[in-house]
Short mmCIF file of C-alpha atoms in Angstrom, two decimals:
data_model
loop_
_atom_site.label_atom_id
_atom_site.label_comp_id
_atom_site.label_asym_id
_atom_site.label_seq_id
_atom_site.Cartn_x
_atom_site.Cartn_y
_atom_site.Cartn_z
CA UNK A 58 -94.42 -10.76 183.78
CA UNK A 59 -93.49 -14.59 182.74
CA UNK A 60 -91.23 -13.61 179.44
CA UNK A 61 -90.92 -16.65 177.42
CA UNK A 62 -88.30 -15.28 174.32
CA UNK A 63 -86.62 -12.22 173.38
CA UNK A 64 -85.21 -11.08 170.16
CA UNK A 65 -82.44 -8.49 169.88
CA UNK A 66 -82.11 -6.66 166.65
CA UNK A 67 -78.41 -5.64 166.67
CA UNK A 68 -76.96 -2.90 165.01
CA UNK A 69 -73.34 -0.62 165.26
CA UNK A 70 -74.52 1.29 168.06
CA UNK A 71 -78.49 0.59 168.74
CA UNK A 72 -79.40 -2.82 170.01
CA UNK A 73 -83.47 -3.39 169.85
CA UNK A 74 -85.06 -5.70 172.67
CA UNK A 75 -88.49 -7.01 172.50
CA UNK A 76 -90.19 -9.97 174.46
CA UNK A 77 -92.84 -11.97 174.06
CA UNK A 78 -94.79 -13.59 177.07
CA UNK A 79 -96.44 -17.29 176.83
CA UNK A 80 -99.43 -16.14 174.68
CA UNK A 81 -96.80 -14.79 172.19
CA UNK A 82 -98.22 -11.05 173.21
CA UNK A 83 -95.24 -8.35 173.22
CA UNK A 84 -94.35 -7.84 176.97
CA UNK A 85 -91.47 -5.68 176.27
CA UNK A 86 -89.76 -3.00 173.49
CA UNK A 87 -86.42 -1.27 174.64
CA UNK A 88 -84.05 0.63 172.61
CA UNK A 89 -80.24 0.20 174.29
CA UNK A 90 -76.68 0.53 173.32
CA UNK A 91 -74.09 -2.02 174.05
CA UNK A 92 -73.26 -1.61 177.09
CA UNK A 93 -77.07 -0.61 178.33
CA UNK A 94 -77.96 -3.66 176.57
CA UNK A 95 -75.68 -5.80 178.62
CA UNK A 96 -76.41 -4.53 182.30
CA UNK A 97 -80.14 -4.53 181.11
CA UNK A 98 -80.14 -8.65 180.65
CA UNK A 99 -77.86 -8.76 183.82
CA UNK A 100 -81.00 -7.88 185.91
CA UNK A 101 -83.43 -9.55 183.63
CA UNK A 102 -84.81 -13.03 184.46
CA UNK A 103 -82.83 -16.06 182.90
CA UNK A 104 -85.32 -16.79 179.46
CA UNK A 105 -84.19 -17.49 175.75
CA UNK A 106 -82.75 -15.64 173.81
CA UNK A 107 -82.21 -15.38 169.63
CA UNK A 108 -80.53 -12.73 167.29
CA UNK A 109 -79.76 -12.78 163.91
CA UNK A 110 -76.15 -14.59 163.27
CA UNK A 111 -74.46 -11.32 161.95
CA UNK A 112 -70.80 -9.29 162.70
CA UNK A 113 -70.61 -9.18 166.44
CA UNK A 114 -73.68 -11.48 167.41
CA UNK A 115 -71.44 -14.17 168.82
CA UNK A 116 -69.28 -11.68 171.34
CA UNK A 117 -73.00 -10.76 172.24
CA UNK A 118 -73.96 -14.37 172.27
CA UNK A 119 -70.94 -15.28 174.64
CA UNK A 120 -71.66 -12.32 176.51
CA UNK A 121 -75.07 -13.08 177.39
CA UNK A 122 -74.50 -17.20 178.04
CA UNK A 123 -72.41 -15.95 180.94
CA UNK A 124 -75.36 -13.90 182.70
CA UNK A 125 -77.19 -17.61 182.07
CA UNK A 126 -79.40 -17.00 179.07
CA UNK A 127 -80.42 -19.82 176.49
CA UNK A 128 -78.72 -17.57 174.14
CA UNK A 129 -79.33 -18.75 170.28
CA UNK A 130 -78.05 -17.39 166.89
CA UNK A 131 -80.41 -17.18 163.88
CA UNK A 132 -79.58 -17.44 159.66
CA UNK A 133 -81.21 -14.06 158.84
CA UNK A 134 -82.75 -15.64 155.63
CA UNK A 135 -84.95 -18.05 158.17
CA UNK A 136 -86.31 -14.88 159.85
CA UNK A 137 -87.36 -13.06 157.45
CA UNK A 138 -90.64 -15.12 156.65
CA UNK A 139 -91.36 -13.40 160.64
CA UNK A 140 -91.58 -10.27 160.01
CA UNK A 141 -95.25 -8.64 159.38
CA UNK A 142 -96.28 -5.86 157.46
CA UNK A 143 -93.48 -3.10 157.45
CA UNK A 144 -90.05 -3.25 158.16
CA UNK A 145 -88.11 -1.57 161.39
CA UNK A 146 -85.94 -2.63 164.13
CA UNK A 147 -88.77 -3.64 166.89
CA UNK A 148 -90.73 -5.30 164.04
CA UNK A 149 -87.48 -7.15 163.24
CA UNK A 150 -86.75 -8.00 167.32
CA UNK A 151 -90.38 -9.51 167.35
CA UNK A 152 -89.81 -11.41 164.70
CA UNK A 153 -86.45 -12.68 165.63
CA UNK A 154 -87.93 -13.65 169.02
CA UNK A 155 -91.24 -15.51 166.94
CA UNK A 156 -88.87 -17.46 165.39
CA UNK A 157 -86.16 -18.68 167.95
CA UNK A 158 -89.10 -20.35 169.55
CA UNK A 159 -89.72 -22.68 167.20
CA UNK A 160 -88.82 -26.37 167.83
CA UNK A 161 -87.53 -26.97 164.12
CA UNK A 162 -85.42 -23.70 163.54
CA UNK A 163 -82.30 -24.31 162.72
CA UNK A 164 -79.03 -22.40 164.60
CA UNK A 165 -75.80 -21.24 164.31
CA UNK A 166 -73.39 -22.34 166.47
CA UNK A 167 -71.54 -19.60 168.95
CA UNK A 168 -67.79 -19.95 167.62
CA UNK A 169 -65.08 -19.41 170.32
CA UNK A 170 -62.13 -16.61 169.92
CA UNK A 171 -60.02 -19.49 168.55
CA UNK A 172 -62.41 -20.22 165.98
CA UNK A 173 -63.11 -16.25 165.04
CA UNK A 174 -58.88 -15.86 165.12
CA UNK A 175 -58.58 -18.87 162.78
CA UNK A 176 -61.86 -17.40 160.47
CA UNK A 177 -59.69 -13.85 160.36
CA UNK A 178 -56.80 -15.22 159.37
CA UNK A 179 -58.43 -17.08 156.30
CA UNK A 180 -60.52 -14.58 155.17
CA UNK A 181 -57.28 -11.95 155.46
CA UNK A 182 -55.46 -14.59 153.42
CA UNK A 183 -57.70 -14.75 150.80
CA UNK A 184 -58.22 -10.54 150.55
CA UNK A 185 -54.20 -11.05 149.94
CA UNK A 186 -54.31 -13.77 147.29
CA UNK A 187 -57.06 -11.93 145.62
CA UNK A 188 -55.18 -8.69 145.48
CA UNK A 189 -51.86 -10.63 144.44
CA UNK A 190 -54.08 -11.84 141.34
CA UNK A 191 -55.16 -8.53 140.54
CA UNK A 192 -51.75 -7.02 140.73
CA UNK A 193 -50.32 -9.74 138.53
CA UNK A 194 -53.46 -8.90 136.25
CA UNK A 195 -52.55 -5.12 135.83
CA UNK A 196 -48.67 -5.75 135.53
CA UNK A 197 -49.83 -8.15 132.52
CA UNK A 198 -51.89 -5.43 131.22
CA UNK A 199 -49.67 -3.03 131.39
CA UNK A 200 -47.00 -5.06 129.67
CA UNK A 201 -49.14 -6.07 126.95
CA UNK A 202 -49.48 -2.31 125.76
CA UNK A 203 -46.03 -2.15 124.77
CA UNK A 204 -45.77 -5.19 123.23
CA UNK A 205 -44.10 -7.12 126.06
CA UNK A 206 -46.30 -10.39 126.65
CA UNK A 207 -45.68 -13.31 128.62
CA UNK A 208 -46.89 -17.28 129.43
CA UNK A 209 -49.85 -17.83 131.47
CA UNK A 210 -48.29 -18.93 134.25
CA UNK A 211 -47.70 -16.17 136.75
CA UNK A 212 -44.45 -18.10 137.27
CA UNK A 213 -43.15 -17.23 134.39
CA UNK A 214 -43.78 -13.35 134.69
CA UNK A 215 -41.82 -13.32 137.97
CA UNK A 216 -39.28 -14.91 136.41
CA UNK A 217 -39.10 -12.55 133.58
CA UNK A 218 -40.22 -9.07 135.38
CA UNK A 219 -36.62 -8.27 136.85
CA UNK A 220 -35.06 -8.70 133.64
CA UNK A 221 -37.56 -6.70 131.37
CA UNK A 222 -37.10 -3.69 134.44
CA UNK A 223 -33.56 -3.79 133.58
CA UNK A 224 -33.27 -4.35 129.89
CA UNK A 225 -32.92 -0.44 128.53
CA UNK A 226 -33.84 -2.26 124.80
CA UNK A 227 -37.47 -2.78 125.93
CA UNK A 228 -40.36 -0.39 124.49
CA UNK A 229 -40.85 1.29 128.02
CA UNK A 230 -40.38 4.69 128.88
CA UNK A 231 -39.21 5.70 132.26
CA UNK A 232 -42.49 6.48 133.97
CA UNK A 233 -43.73 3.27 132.76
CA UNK A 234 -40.87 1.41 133.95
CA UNK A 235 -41.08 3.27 137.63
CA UNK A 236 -44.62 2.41 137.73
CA UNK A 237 -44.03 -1.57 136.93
CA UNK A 238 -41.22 -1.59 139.32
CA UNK A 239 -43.25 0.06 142.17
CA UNK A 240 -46.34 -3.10 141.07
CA UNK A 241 -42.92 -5.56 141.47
CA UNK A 242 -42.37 -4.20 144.81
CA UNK A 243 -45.89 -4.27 145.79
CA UNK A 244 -45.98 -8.07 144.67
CA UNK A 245 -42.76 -9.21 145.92
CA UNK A 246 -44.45 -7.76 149.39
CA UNK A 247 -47.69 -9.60 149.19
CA UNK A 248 -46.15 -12.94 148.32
CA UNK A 249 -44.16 -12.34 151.67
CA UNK A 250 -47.17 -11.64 153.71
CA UNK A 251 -48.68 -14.99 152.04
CA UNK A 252 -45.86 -17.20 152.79
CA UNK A 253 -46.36 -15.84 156.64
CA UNK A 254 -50.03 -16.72 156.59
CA UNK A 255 -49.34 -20.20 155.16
CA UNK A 256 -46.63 -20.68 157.66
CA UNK A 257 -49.28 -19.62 160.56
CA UNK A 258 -52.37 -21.70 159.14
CA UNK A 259 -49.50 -24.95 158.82
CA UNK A 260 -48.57 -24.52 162.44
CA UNK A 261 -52.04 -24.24 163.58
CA UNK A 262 -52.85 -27.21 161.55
CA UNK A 263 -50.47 -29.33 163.31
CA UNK A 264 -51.04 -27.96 167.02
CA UNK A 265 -54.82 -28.27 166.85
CA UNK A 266 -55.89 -32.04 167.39
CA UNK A 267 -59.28 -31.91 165.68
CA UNK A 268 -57.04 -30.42 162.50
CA UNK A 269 -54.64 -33.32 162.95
CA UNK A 270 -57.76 -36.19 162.86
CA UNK A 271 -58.76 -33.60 159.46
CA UNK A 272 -55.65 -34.43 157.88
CA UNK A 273 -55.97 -37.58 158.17
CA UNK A 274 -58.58 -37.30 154.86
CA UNK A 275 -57.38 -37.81 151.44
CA UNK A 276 -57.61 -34.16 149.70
CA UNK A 277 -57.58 -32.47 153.03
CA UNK A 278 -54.65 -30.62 153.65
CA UNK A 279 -53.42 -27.69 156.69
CA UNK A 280 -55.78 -24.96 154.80
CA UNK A 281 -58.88 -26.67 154.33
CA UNK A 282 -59.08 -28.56 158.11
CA UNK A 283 -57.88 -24.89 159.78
CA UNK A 284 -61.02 -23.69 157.64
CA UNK A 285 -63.48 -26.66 158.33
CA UNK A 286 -62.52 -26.15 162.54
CA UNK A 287 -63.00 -22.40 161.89
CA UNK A 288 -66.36 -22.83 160.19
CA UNK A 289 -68.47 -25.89 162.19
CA UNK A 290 -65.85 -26.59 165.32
CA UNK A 291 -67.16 -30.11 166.18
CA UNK A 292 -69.85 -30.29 163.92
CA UNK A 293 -72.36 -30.00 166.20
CA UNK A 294 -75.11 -27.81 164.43
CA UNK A 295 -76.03 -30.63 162.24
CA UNK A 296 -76.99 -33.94 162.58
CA UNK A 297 -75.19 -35.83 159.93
CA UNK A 298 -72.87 -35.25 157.28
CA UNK A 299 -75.79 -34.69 154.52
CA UNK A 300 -76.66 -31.86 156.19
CA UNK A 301 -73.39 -30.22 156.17
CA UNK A 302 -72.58 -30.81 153.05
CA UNK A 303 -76.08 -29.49 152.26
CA UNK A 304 -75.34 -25.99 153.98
CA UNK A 305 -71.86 -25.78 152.10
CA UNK A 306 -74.35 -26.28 148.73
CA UNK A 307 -72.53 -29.29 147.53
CA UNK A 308 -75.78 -31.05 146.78
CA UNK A 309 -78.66 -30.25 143.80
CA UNK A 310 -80.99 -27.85 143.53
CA UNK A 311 -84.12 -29.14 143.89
CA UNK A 312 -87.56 -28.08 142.83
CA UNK A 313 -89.96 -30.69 142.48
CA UNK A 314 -93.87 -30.37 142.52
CA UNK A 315 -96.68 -32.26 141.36
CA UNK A 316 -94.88 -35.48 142.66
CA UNK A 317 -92.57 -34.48 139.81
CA UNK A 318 -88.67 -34.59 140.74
CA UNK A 319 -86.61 -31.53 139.81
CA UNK A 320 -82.51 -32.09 140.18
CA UNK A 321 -80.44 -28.72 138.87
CA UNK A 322 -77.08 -27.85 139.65
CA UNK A 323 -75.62 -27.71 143.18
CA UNK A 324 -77.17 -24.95 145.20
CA UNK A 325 -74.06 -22.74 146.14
CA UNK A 326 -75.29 -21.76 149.08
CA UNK A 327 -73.43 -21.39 152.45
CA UNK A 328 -69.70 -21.13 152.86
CA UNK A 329 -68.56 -19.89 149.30
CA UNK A 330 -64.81 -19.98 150.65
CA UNK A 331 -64.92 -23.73 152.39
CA UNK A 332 -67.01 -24.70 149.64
CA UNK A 333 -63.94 -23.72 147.16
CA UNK A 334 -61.25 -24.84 148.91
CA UNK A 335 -62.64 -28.33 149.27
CA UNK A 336 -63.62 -28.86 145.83
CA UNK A 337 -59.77 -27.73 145.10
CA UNK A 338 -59.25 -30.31 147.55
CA UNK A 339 -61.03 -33.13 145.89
CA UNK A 340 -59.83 -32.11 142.35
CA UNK A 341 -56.21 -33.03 143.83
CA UNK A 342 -57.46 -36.34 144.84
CA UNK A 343 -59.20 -37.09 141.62
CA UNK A 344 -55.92 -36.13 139.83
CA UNK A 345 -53.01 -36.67 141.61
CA UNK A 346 -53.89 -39.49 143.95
CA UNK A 347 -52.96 -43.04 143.28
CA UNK A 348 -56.97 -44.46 142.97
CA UNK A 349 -55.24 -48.30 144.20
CA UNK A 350 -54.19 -46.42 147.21
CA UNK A 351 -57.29 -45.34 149.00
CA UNK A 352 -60.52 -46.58 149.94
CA UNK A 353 -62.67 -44.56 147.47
CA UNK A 354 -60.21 -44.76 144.20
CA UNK A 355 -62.88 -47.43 143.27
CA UNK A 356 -65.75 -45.54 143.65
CA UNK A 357 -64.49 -42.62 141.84
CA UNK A 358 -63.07 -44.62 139.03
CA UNK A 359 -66.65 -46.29 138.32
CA UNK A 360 -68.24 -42.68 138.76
CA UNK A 361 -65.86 -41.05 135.92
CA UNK A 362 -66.97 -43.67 133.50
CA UNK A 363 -70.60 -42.24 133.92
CA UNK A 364 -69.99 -38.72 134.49
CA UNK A 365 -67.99 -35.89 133.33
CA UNK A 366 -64.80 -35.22 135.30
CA UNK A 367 -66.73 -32.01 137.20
CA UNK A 368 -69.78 -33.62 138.36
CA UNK A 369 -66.91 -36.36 139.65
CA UNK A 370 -64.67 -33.54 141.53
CA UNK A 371 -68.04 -31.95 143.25
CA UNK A 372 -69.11 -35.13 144.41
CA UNK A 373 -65.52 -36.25 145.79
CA UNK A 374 -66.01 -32.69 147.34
CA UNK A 375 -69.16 -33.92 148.97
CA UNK A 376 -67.82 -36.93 150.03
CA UNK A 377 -64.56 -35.29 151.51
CA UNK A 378 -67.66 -32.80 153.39
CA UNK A 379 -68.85 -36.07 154.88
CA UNK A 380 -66.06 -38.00 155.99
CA UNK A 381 -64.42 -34.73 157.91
CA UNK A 382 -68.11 -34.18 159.84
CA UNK A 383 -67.77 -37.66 160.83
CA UNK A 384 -64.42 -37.22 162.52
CA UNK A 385 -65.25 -33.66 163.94
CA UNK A 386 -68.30 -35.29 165.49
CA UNK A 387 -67.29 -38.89 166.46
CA UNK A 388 -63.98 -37.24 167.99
CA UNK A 389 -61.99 -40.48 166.78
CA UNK A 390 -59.17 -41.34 164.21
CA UNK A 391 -60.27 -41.45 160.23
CA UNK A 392 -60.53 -45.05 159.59
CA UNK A 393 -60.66 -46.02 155.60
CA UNK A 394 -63.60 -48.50 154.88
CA UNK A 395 -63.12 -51.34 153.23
CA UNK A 396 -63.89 -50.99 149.40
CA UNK A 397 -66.52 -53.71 149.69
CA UNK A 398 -68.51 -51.37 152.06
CA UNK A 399 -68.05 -48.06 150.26
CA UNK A 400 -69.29 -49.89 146.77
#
């Protein structure tokens, strides 16, 4: 029994194996849990193997390179057009091992515990500044009801908040003002816990020497080259710059037929969270930098002449995407071109 792929549906507690021989006929179908599922592939012969890039799928993936496998991780949205007829878990195994057999499939990379820990710490950073925003939100709202209203800024509420828990003269009454103070406490807490995170992603940033080349890029600061490293390590999984800035949706939306050329907006699609921290990162170049300073302040100033200041920041963003693939991949220095070259 020559197995040529296997696909492994994975779930919380059931793992689904099914492979397919040379012909493509189904050779195998075993239901396993974890740890069945690992001594099982142990024993098996050395073949290739795809799942469906998903929670847990690259401890799996690690797991299984070790025993020797070609092991391979899978968008789910590329293995869908696989599956026949119904939908279960062994329809959804043979499909997964269909489709890792095909020469132009496109993979996600295995990331490393560094690269997970890093990924963790930016996704429990931005649960925290997301919560802080909705705190400051219901303390506003709150406020507002009695007639107590502030600036925008959340600056200026922090600023303000001790003072209105202590004036006696405001229109609060005291279970109001315990429930404010308890929000104040609950702020003052989370802005702590963010200053820690900041202080962890800066020190990372400065340790890690693919960060350090990252930083190197105009707009690119600790938080968005920890997130880049976390995301695409080296950069290998694509093959130029294009196509990562493609997968963080940075380019149009494109549906042409008929020969006819159809440009919408950019596509969104990939990494929503690198995607918005870059294009925060370009809007501080296009803003704040000194354009005579650096090797694109030509470019963009002839692009904000002919579009608005939006379309300019998304395409500094895919720019910036470029540039930082370049140094991930090449391994060297960022070197600024020439303006002559970049015109």
């Amino acid at each position: 029994m020559q197995i040529r792929s296997v696909g492994i549906d994975l779930g919380k507690t059931t793992f689904h194996l099914v492979a397919l021989g040379d012909n493509g006929k189904v050779l195998l179908k075993k239901k396993f849990t974890q740890k069945q599922l690992i001594a099982f592939t142990a024993n098996m012969q050395t073949c290739l193997i795809g799942m469906e890039a998903c929670s847990g799928s690259h401890f799996l993936g690690r797991a299984l390179r070790e025993q020797g496998h070609d092991v391979k991780l899978i968008p789910a949205q590329f293995v869908k057009p696989f599956v026949k007829s119904n939908k279960n878990d062994f329809i959804d195994a043979e499909a997964i091992a269909e489709a890792v057999d095909r020469e132009n499939m496109r993979f996600v990379p295995i990331k490393t515990d560094d690269q997970l820990d890093l990924q963790a710490l930016h996704r429990v950073r931005d649960r925290l500044m997301a919560r802080r925003t909705s705190l400051i939100n219901q303390i506003r709202a709150f406020l507002l009801e009695r007639g107590i209203v502030f600036a925008k800024s959340p600056i200026r509420l922090r600023e303000a908040l001790p003072e209105v828990l202590e004036n006696v003269n405001e229109n609060l009454t005291p279970r109001m003002r315990n429930l404010v103070a308890m929000l104040w406490s609950e702020w003052k807490d989370l802005e702590l816990q963010i200053v820690q995170m900041n202080d962890e992603v800066e020190r990372i940033a400065s340790s890690d020497a693919a960060c350090r080349r990252l930083l190197q890029i105009p707009g690119i600061g600790p938080l968005v080259a920890t997130a880049i490293v976390a995301s695409i390590g080296n950069g290998a999984a694509f093959r130029k710059g294009r196509e990562f800035a493609a997968w963080l949706g940075l380019l149009p939306n494109q549906h042409s037929t008929g020969g006819k050329v159809r440009l919408y907006g950019i596509s969104k699609r990939g990494n929503s969270y690198l995607r918005k921290i870059l294009i925060h990162g370009a809007r501080a170049v296009v803003l704040r930098s000194k354009r005579d300073r650096i090797a694109m302040g030509a470019w963009m100033t002839s692009l904000e002449t002919r579009a608005p200041r939006n379309v300019l920041i998304v395409a500094t963003a895919h720019k910036l995407a470029r540039i930082a693939w370049a140094v991930l991949s090449t391994g060297q220095d960022y070197r600024a071109v020439p303006e002559a070259l970049t015109v």
